[in-house]
């Protein structure tokens, strides 16, 4: 389903239907995901529609959270001064965009995942995060591509003691999403102390993958810091 | 008489009411004032350009005004000797006037100082849902003398900053998450563990009910007519009210659907003659 299409398209996959139909300038957009249906009217002569994964923090309430917390079902314990690579799954939110030579306009975002929020840190100074539970895999796992994506995590323990990782928090503003058959992100987790670490993302496009449209860049939001500091630990 | 000499005569003309100051002195007074105003405007524009993206609008307004009127005041004091007024004399007069004005404008100054402290301490921000004394609503503006609130029912309320500063401030959205509580009574004949399980599953389904801190559901009291359950839920501060209004009815419906009764207050009465029989 991910990809670039003309303004006349009908797609069906994993219970999701997307169609843009109509002749001339006036076209009808229809989307069904689960029980949710959306219909919109589009006036356009040229341009394309792009369907791609977006930062998975927009639904069900945009603005509630700008962070994704991935909770590992089995915690990972990392030895001091060790680097390791593992993979986790993250929830997929699908964005539908209209594009032409000058502009990108988001017309829809949907998901078939069941969203849940969590508080990371104490209530007085913590942050609300979108929650997702995942196992840690030593190789890229199989995923239902419209339901979950794959995140490669390069973890590095720079601290002098063993550290147990159960939670990892990623800032949506830092995320760099790519896709081919499924959504993909490549992140870094640097452990600085027993209860402090930094997460960031690799911006380089992997081979045979396409770069997803960055919602924040499309909105003109710039990043000053490219790392998120996990100051309330990993448990 | 040529024109140059005529102009010189006018410039050198002494004005008696100004203690013998010449027309030239008066012109110089206004030139100094004019230059001060120009400099003040240039400084204000530069402050606005430099700080626009960096400080809140209210702070920017305060800083702009302090610099603008400060420069004009300095210019005015510097120009005063040209119209025969010595700033030292003015200071004595100003001191007396200051005392009089000070008494008269005590409240205004108090509001101003409170406004500055509010901007520094920042217990509330524009857009926050707050309760200030007996007024609750959304903060629409924090000015140098007053704070404006749009109450929950849409009424405009202006509160002097002194009152804001000295009142108990409750900011409903200052923290990321907040907790609310329901109390629900179930019949004595029903299984409290089953009721807790039903409620727990229902809360788990709602995206805005936080996974952590996890909801707490427990038997709080053995009441007169019911076993009372306490349900404590954490939600994002921005959405807690919508979650609170949504969930109570859903809990009631879910419990009744599973055959758990939410009883009315009741009292068992034993009739004396019936007991004998």
Coordinates of C-alpha atoms in Angstrom, one line a residue, chain A residues 60-61 63-64 71 114-120 122-128 131 167 235, chain B residues 174-178 203-213 234-239:
Chain A
X60 CA -5.8 9.0 18.6
X61 CA -5.2 12.7 19.7
X63 CA -0.7 16.9 20.2
X64 CA -1.2 14.8 23.3
X71 CA 8.5 -1.3 26.5
X114 CA -4.9 0.0 19.5
X115 CA -3.2 3.2 20.9
X116 CA -2.4 3.7 24.6
X117 CA -0.6 6.4 26.4
X118 CA 1.8 6.2 29.3
X119 CA 3.6 8.7 31.6
X120 CA 7.4 8.6 31.5
X122 CA 6.9 11.7 37.6
X123 CA 3.6 13.4 37.1
X124 CA 5.0 16.9 38.0
X125 CA 7.8 16.8 35.4
X126 CA 7.3 13.7 33.3
X127 CA 6.1 13.5 29.7
X128 CA 3.1 11.7 28.1
X131 CA 3.1 3.3 24.4
X167 CA 11.8 1.1 28.4
X235 CA 12.6 0.7 33.9
Chain B
X174 CA 0.9 22.5 34.8
X175 CA 1.7 18.8 35.2
X176 CA 1.6 16.3 32.4
X177 CA -0.9 14.0 34.0
X178 CA -3.5 14.2 36.7
X203 CA -10.1 1.1 31.4
X204 CA -7.5 -0.9 29.6
X205 CA -9.4 -0.3 26.3
X206 CA -9.4 3.5 26.6
X207 CA -6.3 5.0 25.0
X208 CA -6.2 8.1 27.1
X209 CA -6.3 6.3 30.4
X210 CA -2.6 6.0 31.2
X211 CA -1.0 2.6 31.3
X212 CA 1.3 4.0 34.0
X213 CA 0.6 5.2 36.6
X234 CA -4.6 8.9 35.6
X235 CA -5.0 10.7 32.3
X236 CA -3.1 13.4 30.4
X237 CA -4.0 16.8 32.0
X238 CA -5.1 18.1 28.6
X239 CA -7.8 15.4 28.3

